[in-house]
């Protein structure tokens, strides 16, 4: 289904929900049952065919056609039964018992009575900055086990009443008959998608037939249920506000938006820098979170993180409302919150230390060898800086950029002076221009605009990045009260539109080609290679990686790389998530395409094409 058609169906579902919510829910129920009915009818047809074959065998003896028809019917029956019995894995984490955290369980009991929801069967703490409730079906969906999973970072970052507001929101998804229906629809959406992923790459005739149905049905089901899922989020917010107060809910969402961004961008970066002087982190990361995540992020970071969150636009890729709409629905104005003064770990009591040790032990088992490799890399950076210092007066622009990279890996201080020295040697140096502009945009410094103007003019392959940063900076300056010229905004907007068209043409040419076609030497620096390897080290799902370069005629000044990764376990859904994450996170100035080995291409094929191995996770 084309994206425009999907969006049209979503809008129709939103209109239907607004006009008559009860009729809309009935239509969703019937469409969900239609999907199951098709699979059940196929299963019944397969079972009936097996009965006919068995009777024919008994009456006339075994014939060749009976074997083939029977095998096809048996395969179809097996595929349909697997589709109807989609397995939901248990959440991973540290299981809490009532005796471990009596205060938390008392609070959960109060929320349950207020919401009139089902009991929570299992309470888990996991390592995510999140909290969620998952219903895991058992015995064919006749009964469910309700799991509440609370992220350890969230426990460290929020005060008790704000954490309970988040839990009340999650519990709100299970309230009453509407909650049961919404939870069932959520599980059905997940089950249908998993079915599609399961049979997407199965080349058998039976799977092909089911896949054709899934391609037609699943986008329509997701579009039809989209309004239900989003309205359910608003309703859960209202329930949380009724139980805990709208102000508490709003403060919790604001604090989560800001601290989660700091956690993702700064906390782990600072931790890995400690490898320069620590053979093992001391304190360990999850133990350190107890104090660090309760501390307020720097005020400029908090304001900018909130501004970015409030600029998010509603998307049909996510049923969660954007922060601006979520706060508006509660009648609240956005703003940097009053920070939590004590963490929700008080709800856990004495078990806190055991939980922290559990996650730190798991983390260190996974990362200790990668930590050692990163420590070696930082030592090399330090040695490189020492080698460059004596000849600073004669360094080239490239050498100043190398110094800046090493300094940035080792220190939290700004590397801007080193990039300025590089530009003094070569005013058009692409990496120095780009990185210095990025640093100045992050600081909200209007001096970045001339740099961005030069960058887009001299290096078209950085043009879109320059225009995006310029527009972001103009928005930020106006948000801070500075008057921006309309003509200046229009000029950057027109430039961005032009570069977007050029980028689209180049990207379509890149991803449209086979990942192994015309593969050659990767066009990147040693520093780029080390940066990519460092990011792979910090991505535990990646077991092995290869790299190759491709040429794209539409953008000759840019390096295009194909990164082939093999996961530690074969899971296509996980693989797609990891690929998307790496494509956005890998520190590489060109364009990177991430391809899954054993799913998109085979290892013999990529090796024959000339892909080079760059990373192998060590076995423990």
XYZ file of C-alpha atoms in Angstrom:
620
model
C 0.000 0.000 0.000
C 1.275 3.463 -0.861
C 1.947 5.766 2.065
C -0.547 8.346 0.794
C -3.288 5.685 0.708
C -2.396 4.581 4.230
C -2.637 8.175 5.499
C -6.013 8.564 3.788
C -7.349 5.469 5.574
C -5.994 6.751 8.892
C -7.800 10.066 8.431
C -11.014 8.216 7.619
C -10.662 6.186 10.822
C -10.084 9.380 12.825
C -13.212 10.950 11.328
C -15.253 7.822 12.038
C -14.041 7.788 15.641
C -14.999 11.445 16.139
C -18.442 11.056 14.551
C -19.549 7.871 16.340
C -17.021 6.207 18.643
C -19.238 3.188 19.364
C -19.877 2.461 15.683
C -16.183 2.932 14.953
C -15.225 0.379 17.621
C -17.728 -2.095 16.188
C -16.234 -1.697 12.721
C -12.756 -2.295 14.148
C -13.980 -5.456 15.890
C -15.556 -6.800 12.699
C -12.464 -6.081 10.620
C -10.252 -7.794 13.217
C -12.547 -10.830 13.202
C -12.485 -10.859 9.404
C -8.698 -11.329 9.466
C -8.928 -14.209 11.902
C -11.830 -15.708 9.950
C -9.755 -15.864 6.761
C -6.958 -17.740 8.528
C -9.436 -20.061 10.289
C -11.220 -20.819 7.010
C -7.893 -21.622 5.358
C -7.047 -23.910 8.275
C -10.461 -25.565 8.046
C -10.029 -26.010 4.295
C -6.608 -27.583 4.838
C -7.994 -29.908 7.520
C -10.908 -30.852 5.250
C -8.500 -31.594 2.414
C -6.503 -33.891 4.703
C -9.718 -35.737 5.604
C -10.592 -36.174 1.908
C -7.075 -37.456 1.159
C -7.252 -39.892 4.093
C -10.615 -41.266 2.915
C -9.377 -41.598 -0.661
C -6.300 -43.433 0.589
C -8.467 -45.808 2.627
C -10.798 -46.446 -0.306
C -8.384 -46.673 -3.250
C -4.925 -47.103 -1.769
C -2.020 -44.688 -1.925
C -1.691 -42.629 -5.113
C 1.004 -40.097 -6.045
C -1.366 -37.136 -6.089
C -2.411 -37.902 -2.509
C 1.152 -37.350 -1.278
C 1.499 -33.928 -2.904
C -2.005 -32.724 -2.018
C -1.598 -34.014 1.525
C 1.763 -32.304 1.996
C 0.409 -28.977 0.705
C -2.664 -29.230 2.945
C -0.533 -30.182 5.931
C 1.819 -27.255 5.291
C -1.126 -24.855 4.975
C -2.660 -26.158 8.202
C 0.662 -25.770 10.022
C 1.162 -22.218 8.730
C -2.374 -21.205 9.750
C -2.052 -22.711 13.223
C 1.261 -20.905 13.725
C -0.407 -17.680 12.618
C -3.217 -18.142 15.147
C -0.831 -19.057 17.978
C 1.642 -16.173 17.785
C 4.055 -16.427 20.679
C 4.790 -13.422 22.901
C 8.107 -13.744 24.718
C 8.383 -12.990 28.415
C 9.928 -9.601 29.194
C 13.512 -9.739 30.397
C 14.716 -8.101 33.579
C 14.821 -8.439 37.360
C 11.610 -9.842 38.832
C 10.306 -8.127 41.956
C 8.306 -9.969 44.591
C 5.923 -8.284 47.002
C 8.336 -8.950 49.859
C 11.126 -7.179 47.934
C 9.286 -3.882 47.424
C 6.158 -3.730 49.618
C 5.686 0.031 49.123
C 5.640 -0.328 45.345
C 3.122 -3.173 45.484
C 0.883 -1.213 47.875
C 0.901 1.683 45.406
C 0.049 -0.699 42.556
C -2.863 -2.079 44.585
C -4.205 1.451 45.106
C -3.946 2.219 41.393
C -5.656 -1.050 40.506
C -8.602 -0.353 42.823
C -8.975 3.178 41.467
C -8.805 2.082 37.825
C -10.823 -1.109 38.413
C -8.327 -2.988 36.298
C -7.029 -6.555 36.340
C -4.220 -7.551 38.716
C -0.572 -7.228 37.764
C 0.803 -10.761 37.838
C 4.503 -10.011 37.419
C 6.474 -6.836 38.167
C 9.827 -6.534 36.407
C 12.599 -3.963 36.371
C 14.416 -3.703 33.037
C 17.231 -1.531 31.701
C 15.156 0.805 29.508
C 14.175 4.435 30.127
C 10.542 3.415 29.922
C 7.607 1.761 31.669
C 4.970 -0.425 30.067
C 2.387 -3.117 30.725
C 2.363 -6.192 28.510
C -0.363 -8.815 28.386
C 1.130 -12.171 27.458
C -1.514 -14.613 26.172
C -1.490 -18.219 27.383
C -3.498 -21.293 26.442
C -4.418 -19.911 23.044
C -5.343 -16.474 24.393
C -7.939 -17.753 26.870
C -5.999 -16.253 29.789
C -3.293 -13.621 30.043
C -0.357 -12.870 32.293
C -0.075 -9.142 32.973
C 3.521 -7.900 33.181
C 4.462 -4.460 34.482
C 7.981 -3.498 33.381
C 9.606 -0.420 34.915
C 12.917 0.859 33.579
C 15.763 1.214 36.068
C 16.779 4.615 34.597
C 13.188 5.816 35.007
C 13.172 4.736 38.660
C 16.380 6.702 39.185
C 15.212 9.836 37.344
C 11.674 10.436 38.683
C 10.269 11.054 42.129
C 7.710 8.496 43.380
C 4.523 10.410 42.565
C 5.666 11.071 38.991
C 6.635 7.447 38.457
C 3.233 6.366 39.782
C 1.604 8.782 37.324
C 3.439 6.989 34.504
C 2.332 3.607 35.859
C -1.243 4.887 36.200
C -1.118 5.865 32.528
C 0.016 2.349 31.602
C -2.631 0.798 33.859
C -5.184 3.020 32.172
C -4.753 0.958 29.014
C -6.332 -2.014 30.838
C -9.305 -0.287 32.442
C -12.818 -1.681 31.979
C -14.245 -3.238 28.843
C -12.817 -0.518 26.588
C -9.384 -1.217 28.005
C -9.720 -4.941 27.378
C -10.825 -4.264 23.808
C -7.968 -1.821 23.162
C -5.434 -4.224 24.686
C -6.772 -7.022 22.478
C -6.498 -4.816 19.395
C -2.928 -3.886 20.374
C -1.975 -7.550 20.702
C -3.697 -8.297 17.407
C -1.741 -5.524 15.632
C 1.474 -6.957 17.048
C 0.498 -10.528 16.172
C -0.395 -9.669 12.576
C 2.908 -7.855 12.075
C 4.876 -10.765 13.522
C 3.021 -13.147 11.236
C 3.954 -11.026 8.236
C 7.621 -10.881 9.301
C 7.648 -14.649 9.875
C 6.502 -15.469 6.355
C 7.982 -12.469 4.525
C 11.077 -14.369 3.420
C 9.614 -17.863 3.237
C 9.590 -18.784 -0.450
C 7.152 -21.689 -0.202
C 3.880 -21.502 -2.149
C 1.796 -21.718 1.027
C 3.620 -18.836 2.694
C 3.399 -16.830 -0.524
C -0.401 -17.164 -0.492
C -0.637 -16.018 3.121
C 1.843 -13.216 2.494
C -0.322 -11.833 -0.288
C -3.230 -11.656 2.152
C -1.031 -10.036 4.824
C 0.221 -7.402 2.353
C -3.388 -6.454 1.650
C -4.827 -6.830 5.146
C -2.204 -5.625 7.642
C -1.801 -2.002 6.405
C -5.589 -1.640 6.295
C -5.958 -3.115 9.774
C -3.265 -0.799 11.161
C -4.868 2.212 9.500
C -8.361 1.280 10.716
C -7.170 0.811 14.308
C -4.865 3.851 14.395
C -7.448 6.264 15.796
C -8.406 3.732 18.473
C -4.779 3.364 19.575
C -4.161 7.125 19.707
C -7.427 7.876 21.513
C -6.515 5.168 23.983
C -3.300 7.073 24.770
C -5.275 10.239 25.520
C -7.728 8.285 27.670
C -4.863 6.717 29.627
C -3.467 10.216 30.230
C -6.858 11.375 31.533
C -7.019 8.420 33.922
C -3.514 9.177 35.191
C -4.470 12.843 35.642
C -7.612 11.871 37.574
C -5.613 9.661 39.927
C -2.427 11.695 40.352
C -3.306 15.189 39.162
C -2.833 16.733 35.724
C 0.090 18.846 36.929
C 1.977 15.775 38.157
C 1.372 13.942 34.863
C 2.537 16.940 32.834
C 5.642 17.412 34.976
C 6.425 13.703 34.589
C 6.170 13.820 30.783
C 8.336 16.963 30.598
C 10.977 15.501 32.890
C 11.024 12.231 30.941
C 11.396 14.054 27.610
C 14.395 16.028 28.859
C 16.157 13.426 30.975
C 15.695 10.607 28.465
C 17.421 12.733 25.821
C 20.251 13.532 28.223
C 20.525 9.849 29.129
C 20.733 8.793 25.485
C 23.101 11.524 24.271
C 25.291 12.366 27.264
C 25.195 9.769 30.016
C 26.646 6.875 28.055
C 29.060 9.115 26.151
C 30.504 10.359 29.432
C 30.681 6.828 30.798
C 32.657 5.503 27.818
C 35.108 8.407 28.088
C 36.074 7.053 31.504
C 37.702 4.096 29.754
C 40.675 6.422 29.235
C 41.592 6.185 32.934
C 39.554 3.251 34.299
C 40.105 -0.410 33.424
C 36.583 -1.021 34.751
C 33.938 1.643 35.383
C 33.895 2.708 39.015
C 31.130 3.217 39.913
C 29.416 0.868 37.492
C 26.814 2.502 35.214
C 23.574 1.327 36.829
C 24.854 2.018 40.325
C 25.916 5.494 39.212
C 22.478 6.209 37.748
C 21.060 6.322 41.279
C 22.648 9.742 41.796
C 23.373 10.972 38.263
C 19.871 10.670 36.797
C 18.334 12.521 39.712
C 20.574 15.516 39.011
C 18.992 18.150 36.731
C 20.525 18.329 33.255
C 22.246 21.634 32.418
C 19.673 24.371 31.928
C 20.600 25.131 28.271
C 20.363 21.424 27.441
C 16.982 21.162 29.183
C 15.518 24.140 27.317
C 16.781 22.911 23.955
C 15.620 19.323 24.559
C 12.143 20.547 25.479
C 12.038 22.880 22.475
C 12.909 19.996 20.156
C 10.298 17.772 21.794
C 7.617 20.422 21.361
C 8.510 20.824 17.680
C 7.717 17.178 16.953
C 4.803 16.766 14.568
C 2.153 14.038 14.741
C 3.175 10.998 12.750
C 1.217 8.069 11.396
C 4.198 5.864 12.238
C 3.543 6.158 15.982
C 0.225 5.981 17.812
C 1.590 7.999 20.756
C 0.620 11.688 20.695
C 3.464 14.177 20.359
C 4.385 16.000 23.616
C 2.719 19.272 22.560
C -0.640 17.580 21.912
C -0.352 15.433 25.036
C 0.147 18.483 27.272
C -2.579 20.469 25.502
C -5.084 17.652 26.060
C -4.381 17.924 29.797
C -4.824 21.707 29.697
C -1.162 22.322 30.547
C 1.452 24.683 29.169
C 4.886 23.295 28.290
C 7.897 24.321 30.320
C 11.036 23.042 31.977
C 9.705 21.180 35.034
C 10.574 21.538 38.663
C 12.996 18.629 38.939
C 12.376 15.557 41.057
C 14.126 15.856 44.433
C 14.223 12.194 45.378
C 14.087 9.127 43.215
C 11.336 6.530 43.011
C 13.882 3.962 44.178
C 12.423 4.679 47.617
C 9.507 2.478 46.519
C 11.861 -0.479 46.124
C 13.482 -0.392 49.535
C 16.481 -2.637 50.314
C 16.295 -4.476 46.987
C 17.752 -1.425 45.184
C 21.346 -2.534 45.583
C 20.626 -6.052 44.316
C 18.836 -4.727 41.242
C 21.690 -2.347 40.389
C 24.228 -5.141 40.835
C 22.124 -7.424 38.620
C 22.118 -4.976 35.696
C 25.756 -3.981 36.177
C 26.807 -7.617 36.225
C 24.917 -8.298 32.983
C 26.266 -5.118 31.393
C 29.876 -5.888 32.322
C 29.631 -9.475 31.088
C 28.454 -8.094 27.752
C 30.810 -5.123 27.526
C 34.033 -5.865 29.382
C 36.047 -6.849 26.298
C 34.587 -3.975 24.296
C 35.508 -1.651 27.150
C 39.092 -2.895 26.902
C 39.133 -2.251 23.138
C 37.742 1.241 23.622
C 40.338 1.856 26.320
C 43.056 0.931 23.812
C 41.529 3.309 21.262
C 41.503 6.196 23.744
C 45.117 5.458 24.664
C 45.996 5.719 20.965
C 44.142 9.048 20.800
C 46.154 10.338 23.741
C 49.417 9.189 22.131
C 48.420 10.818 18.839
C 47.792 14.131 20.584
C 51.189 13.919 22.286
C 52.807 13.313 18.895
C 51.039 16.316 17.333
C 51.746 18.821 20.122
C 55.467 19.450 19.405
C 54.783 20.403 15.775
C 51.555 22.362 16.318
C 52.807 25.386 14.387
C 53.294 23.335 11.224
C 50.178 21.152 11.349
C 47.961 20.900 8.274
C 44.173 21.285 8.348
C 43.744 17.494 8.275
C 46.069 17.100 11.255
C 44.196 19.742 13.254
C 40.974 17.842 12.507
C 42.602 14.612 13.713
C 43.616 16.396 16.913
C 40.047 17.649 17.335
C 38.641 14.137 16.931
C 41.032 12.691 19.500
C 40.344 15.541 21.907
C 36.587 15.032 21.512
C 36.918 11.314 22.258
C 38.832 12.048 25.465
C 37.250 15.203 26.836
C 33.856 16.749 27.463
C 35.299 20.210 26.661
C 34.539 21.821 23.322
C 36.897 20.919 20.461
C 35.905 24.125 18.614
C 39.380 25.779 18.927
C 40.973 22.873 17.047
C 38.481 23.117 14.188
C 39.078 26.871 14.065
C 42.813 26.199 13.674
C 42.014 23.780 10.846
C 39.944 26.442 9.063
C 42.763 28.925 9.490
C 44.892 26.508 7.432
C 42.143 25.663 4.929
C 38.977 27.832 5.040
C 37.110 25.302 2.867
C 37.962 22.134 4.831
C 34.654 20.171 4.764
C 34.864 18.353 8.093
C 36.165 21.371 9.992
C 33.385 23.553 8.558
C 30.707 20.979 9.323
C 31.789 20.114 12.853
C 32.455 23.704 13.937
C 29.034 24.716 12.597
C 27.431 21.814 14.497
C 29.078 22.903 17.740
C 27.966 26.500 17.291
C 24.410 25.460 16.428
C 24.315 23.285 19.568
C 25.391 26.352 21.548
C 22.766 28.555 19.850
C 25.473 30.815 18.397
C 24.437 32.941 15.396
C 28.077 32.852 14.222
C 27.263 29.445 12.744
C 25.224 31.000 9.912
C 28.207 32.255 7.830
C 29.880 28.861 8.260
C 26.727 27.086 7.092
C 26.450 29.445 4.130
C 30.013 28.583 3.100
C 29.451 24.869 3.710
C 26.408 24.552 1.426
C 28.045 26.623 -1.310
C 31.395 24.805 -1.419
C 30.363 21.266 -0.447
C 26.939 20.373 -1.916
C 27.054 16.922 -0.312
C 26.748 18.736 3.033
C 24.120 21.144 1.676
C 21.047 19.544 3.233
C 22.761 19.227 6.616
C 23.775 22.894 6.428
C 20.231 24.021 5.566
C 18.684 21.859 8.285
C 21.050 23.239 10.920
C 20.468 26.802 9.707
C 16.689 26.456 10.003
C 17.048 24.827 13.421
C 19.299 27.680 14.572
C 16.915 30.342 13.235
C 14.016 28.687 15.081
C 16.049 28.561 18.270
C 17.176 32.188 18.015
C 13.591 33.327 17.420
C 12.425 31.171 20.338
C 14.991 33.018 22.484
C 13.529 36.380 21.455
C 15.747 37.451 18.546
C 14.043 38.857 15.452
C 14.784 36.875 12.283
C 14.461 38.373 8.787
C 11.739 36.803 6.661
C 14.001 36.890 3.599
C 16.712 34.983 5.471
C 14.269 32.256 6.458
C 12.923 32.043 2.910
C 16.420 31.768 1.432
C 17.351 28.841 3.672
C 13.989 27.171 3.059
C 14.435 27.368 -0.739
C 17.965 26.034 -0.451
C 16.749 23.148 1.640
C 14.064 22.238 -0.902
C 16.682 22.171 -3.658
C 19.066 19.997 -1.667
C 16.251 17.673 -0.589
C 15.485 16.957 -4.240
C 19.153 16.283 -4.973
C 19.485 14.056 -1.909
C 16.362 12.113 -2.851
C 17.725 11.373 -6.307
C 21.081 10.272 -4.899
C 19.545 8.140 -2.150
C 17.146 6.376 -4.522
C 20.078 5.530 -6.764
C 22.042 4.239 -3.754
C 19.382 2.039 -2.147
C 17.931 0.998 -5.502
C 21.148 -0.781 -6.396
C 21.938 -4.249 -5.066
C 24.060 -3.839 -1.912
C 26.851 -5.932 -3.449
C 26.753 -4.277 -6.899
C 29.935 -2.402 -7.799
C 31.300 -2.795 -4.297
C 34.772 -1.344 -3.854
C 37.153 0.058 -1.276
C 35.387 2.152 1.380
C 36.160 5.860 0.975
C 36.701 6.840 4.591
C 39.439 7.931 6.934
C 41.010 5.886 9.694
C 39.233 8.148 12.177
C 35.894 7.379 10.494
C 36.661 3.676 10.709
C 37.479 3.891 14.400
C 34.346 5.924 15.104
C 32.134 3.387 13.346
C 33.819 0.476 15.128
C 33.364 2.247 18.473
C 29.641 2.593 17.804
C 29.429 -1.077 16.824
C 31.157 -1.960 20.088
C 28.432 -0.081 21.943
C 25.695 -1.930 20.004
C 25.554 -5.350 21.687
C 23.158 -6.845 19.117
C 25.875 -6.740 16.409
C 28.112 -9.820 16.226
C 30.055 -9.237 12.984
C 30.344 -6.423 10.441
C 31.761 -5.929 6.935
C 32.080 -2.731 4.903
C 32.223 -1.774 1.233
C 32.026 1.419 -0.817
C 29.746 2.328 -3.727
C 29.793 5.194 -6.238
C 26.664 7.327 -6.753
C 26.827 9.551 -9.821
C 24.202 12.008 -8.540
C 26.443 13.021 -5.604
C 30.085 12.514 -6.642
C 31.570 14.423 -3.712
C 30.176 12.098 -1.079
C 31.317 8.746 0.231
C 28.654 6.024 0.137
C 29.244 2.961 2.290
C 27.366 -0.310 2.697
C 27.659 -1.772 6.188
C 26.821 -5.471 6.389
C 25.982 -6.654 9.907
C 25.234 -10.052 11.386
C 23.274 -10.077 14.646
C 24.065 -12.143 17.705
C 20.723 -13.885 17.116
C 18.594 -14.168 14.005
C 15.578 -11.917 14.492
C 14.355 -9.878 11.540
C 12.259 -7.413 13.540
C 15.190 -6.733 15.860
C 17.516 -6.531 12.868
C 15.446 -3.830 11.167
C 15.380 -1.827 14.403
C 19.160 -2.131 14.813
C 19.719 -1.181 11.168
C 17.588 1.963 11.531
C 19.360 2.846 14.775
C 22.817 2.476 13.234
C 21.908 4.442 10.112
C 21.012 7.396 12.340
C 23.684 6.976 14.999
C 26.858 5.949 13.203
C 29.323 8.864 13.162
C 30.094 8.963 9.446
C 29.985 12.047 7.251
C 28.862 10.282 4.080
C 25.836 8.083 3.564
C 25.552 4.674 5.105
C 23.284 1.788 4.215
C 22.959 -1.028 6.739
C 22.272 -4.496 5.315
C 21.445 -7.600 7.359
C 23.582 -10.643 6.635
C 21.636 -13.927 6.377
C 18.431 -11.948 5.798
C 19.179 -9.513 2.952
C 22.379 -11.073 1.584
C 24.486 -14.120 2.328
C 28.052 -14.014 3.618
C 29.528 -15.767 0.535
C 27.888 -13.164 -1.720
C 29.241 -10.147 0.159
C 32.717 -11.684 0.442
C 32.764 -12.406 -3.292
C 31.792 -8.771 -3.932
C 34.817 -7.563 -1.960
C 33.305 -6.455 1.362
C 35.967 -6.078 4.046
C 35.548 -7.384 7.611
C 35.806 -4.546 10.146
C 34.384 -5.918 13.385
C 33.985 -9.224 15.191
C 32.505 -9.277 18.676
C 34.601 -11.438 20.920
C 32.959 -14.472 22.437
C 32.688 -14.657 26.180
